[in-house]
Amino acid sequence: MKNRNLETFLYSTLGVLIMFGIVVAVNLIAGLPRTRVDLTAEKLYTLSDGTLSILSKLDGKLKIRFYCTQDDPAMPVSWANYARRVEDLLAEYRKVSGGKIEIEKLNPQPDTDAEDFAAMDNVTPRQIDLANSVYMGLSFTYLDAKTSIPFLPIEREKFLEYDISRAIAQVINPQRPTIGLMSSLPVFGMQMNPFMMQMGQRGQEPWLFVTELQRDFNLKQVQMDVDKIDDDIKVLIVHHPKNISEKTQFAIDQFLMRGGRLIAFLDPYAWTEGRRNPMMGGAQGGSTLDKLLSAWGLTFENNKVLADRRLRNPGVPPEFQLFVPSLTPEYIKQDEIICAQLDNVMFGWPGAFSGTPVEGLKMDVLMQSSPEAGFVDRFLVEMSPEGAAKEFKPGDKQMALAVRLSGKFKTAFPNGKPKESTDEDKKDENKDKKDEKEAEFLKESKEATSVILVADADLLHETFYAQVQPIGNQKIVMIYSGNLSFLQNTLELLTGDSALINSRSRATKSRNFTVIREMRARAARSLQDQLQKFEQERQEIQRKLNELQAQKDANQRFVLSPEQKAELEKYRKAQAETNRRIKELSKALRREEESLETRLKVINIGAMPLVVTLFGLGYALINRKRTAAK
């Protein structure tokens, strides 16, 4: 019996040693060459074709400096792991480039050359706490061009390849792209006439987004009556094209056929237009691109304003809240790079797109309303916002507020340039006919391109995304919604190399936890209805309070009758009670989500150890029975 136990012990020890030796040998052999195996279905960890295309344009040496704080206890573990991911990806770039990329890793420490290099390369540290900061940035040098990514936020991990490829594309082609901007509104500012200037009035300054775009691009103003878009314009922004002629739509159409890219902000009710002309009593008609939209298979009703009960904006006067929806991440396509990290986008009296794109075009909905949205006649909104809000009846489906069309476009003018109808043109009718016969026009885009359509023009006015405080000769801008970021992201994407778009699409791949999302949605829906009911009661109470305040006699502005005091006190108590109930329900919803999150963590952390433990116990039990039987 003793010899048998000794034999079992020796065999077991020998088996463990052999397995240990095999594991060590495999790791040593695998570690000699730097190889990776991408087992994901979409090959997410392999460089995209777009990145390979960008790298193929390298004619000289590209130097990449990776500034990363090392061996510092202040560095968060997740950031250290992310740094290794960056390093692995850079190694992949170097390998694919065929030796044209040189990577230098630096560890900036106080009072070192590496810290000076980081400052010269515009790579900046991020503060961890009051005493510590860390580096994790990249600089790119190619010939005389240089750019940098000052810091690599871990929140953009899935866009890491896109960010690096974009920086490489910038140094390969350092010229600033030209953007065209066509608008029926004075977005470039408006000078005051001499008489009004003598009265002490100043002209209107450019909109904030124009000022911001002029810092990054060559921004070129395009008039509303052009018959051709200049060839140097890479992306055209069409903003509230009210009363746009077919001639100009043809110019836009041919711009797309030549491979240009378009961002169009259409609007059924431009609040900023009414604000500019208060004597006109509001906006005077909506805008659309009817000929182009029809050819693409889409519809935009420029006489209907969208209202959304669930996304009503409490930050504006009550009569406007339905028509100024504030979109939360749930209604923004978060896995799209131009929408990523946007947690709030505010619209103002928007419309919506409908329809199915024609064959050859693909449509992605970037932003949409809640299911509790519907249309209200624009005329009623103009005349009586309160009446329009009362008559509003929400539908039961979500509506597209921003969409992207991509693919090869076919012309909306199969018969060529539309005929002019002015008297001057009639005089030259014979000449025009001859010119039209001779004129050549494109019937299909040369290559796949993109069109982004947004159902609102007001959202580009700073009122809807920023607070601007003039202090002396300077302005302090405080951004509170993602409207401007959405435009900047879109332009950065569309002005990039087409190969860069391919790289971007890789970043949008995601694996959605649909079961978990549905569980959260059910938990939220169970309390959402009650929250909305209480919110409506609270707003009704607030409205009555305002009416009571308005009923006060002018001579007794600061004096209330006993009846008014009693009524006010009654409403204030009811308001306090309603607020208390809303807070309790909000807490219950949060507790439900936290409970769900805790259960998932427990399952994720404990499931595998539990399975292993049960397997071990079962194996030990079976082995014991076999030993006892012998």
Tab-separated table of N, CA and C in Angstrom, residues 31 89 119 164 185 245 248 260 270 277 365 416 432 473 475 501 554 576 579 581 583 620:
chain	number	residue	atom	x	y	z
A	31	GLY	N	7.213	33.798	-27.802
A	31	GLY	CA	7.672	35.158	-27.521
A	31	GLY	C	8.836	35.601	-28.368
A	89	LEU	N	-0.223	48.205	-30.904
A	89	LEU	CA	-0.765	48.686	-32.175
A	89	LEU	C	0.299	49.431	-32.974
A	119	ALA	N	7.128	68.718	-24.496
A	119	ALA	CA	6.621	70.086	-24.588
A	119	ALA	C	6.758	70.619	-26.016
A	164	ILE	N	-4.844	57.353	-34.780
A	164	ILE	CA	-3.463	57.264	-35.248
A	164	ILE	C	-3.394	57.413	-36.768
A	185	LEU	N	-28.953	82.441	-43.971
A	185	LEU	CA	-28.900	83.254	-42.752
A	185	LEU	C	-27.534	83.933	-42.661
A	245	SER	N	-32.899	77.639	-55.543
A	245	SER	CA	-33.364	77.410	-56.916
A	245	SER	C	-32.921	76.029	-57.404
A	248	THR	N	-29.248	76.014	-58.425
A	248	THR	CA	-28.259	75.783	-57.364
A	248	THR	C	-28.291	74.336	-56.885
A	260	GLY	N	-17.664	65.198	-54.279
A	260	GLY	CA	-17.760	66.072	-53.107
A	260	GLY	C	-18.648	65.470	-52.030
A	270	ALA	N	-37.078	78.054	-38.852
A	270	ALA	CA	-35.799	78.551	-38.357
A	270	ALA	C	-36.056	79.661	-37.337
A	277	ASN	N	-35.361	88.916	-37.493
A	277	ASN	CA	-36.359	89.869	-37.984
A	277	ASN	C	-37.588	89.839	-37.080
A	365	VAL	N	-29.181	56.053	-39.495
A	365	VAL	CA	-29.813	57.079	-38.665
A	365	VAL	C	-28.849	57.426	-37.534
A	416	GLY	N	-30.208	66.961	-67.471
A	416	GLY	CA	-29.186	67.996	-67.464
A	416	GLY	C	-29.600	69.220	-66.673
A	432	ASP	N	-28.916	79.253	-74.952
A	432	ASP	CA	-28.924	78.271	-73.862
A	432	ASP	C	-29.142	76.864	-74.381
A	473	ASN	N	-12.400	92.577	-24.182
A	473	ASN	CA	-12.325	92.299	-25.613
A	473	ASN	C	-12.341	90.806	-25.911
A	475	LYS	N	-14.064	86.756	-25.226
A	475	LYS	CA	-15.311	86.036	-24.969
A	475	LYS	C	-14.997	84.728	-24.264
A	501	ILE	N	-11.972	56.963	-43.827
A	501	ILE	CA	-13.349	56.593	-43.537
A	501	ILE	C	-13.453	55.093	-43.336
A	554	ALA	N	-51.544	95.776	-9.962
A	554	ALA	CA	-50.305	96.527	-10.097
A	554	ALA	C	-49.992	97.351	-8.854
A	576	ALA	N	-44.373	70.671	-3.447
A	576	ALA	CA	-43.359	70.007	-2.633
A	576	ALA	C	-43.603	68.502	-2.569
A	579	ASN	N	-42.668	66.968	-5.936
A	579	ASN	CA	-41.211	66.878	-6.063
A	579	ASN	C	-40.654	65.731	-5.233
A	581	ARG	N	-42.220	62.957	-4.439
A	581	ARG	CA	-42.553	61.679	-5.080
A	581	ARG	C	-41.657	61.430	-6.286
A	583	LYS	N	-38.598	62.486	-6.674
A	583	LYS	CA	-37.276	62.102	-6.178
A	583	LYS	C	-37.265	60.647	-5.721
A	620	ALA	N	-12.652	15.132	-7.826
A	620	ALA	CA	-12.069	14.531	-6.622
A	620	ALA	C	-12.958	13.434	-6.067
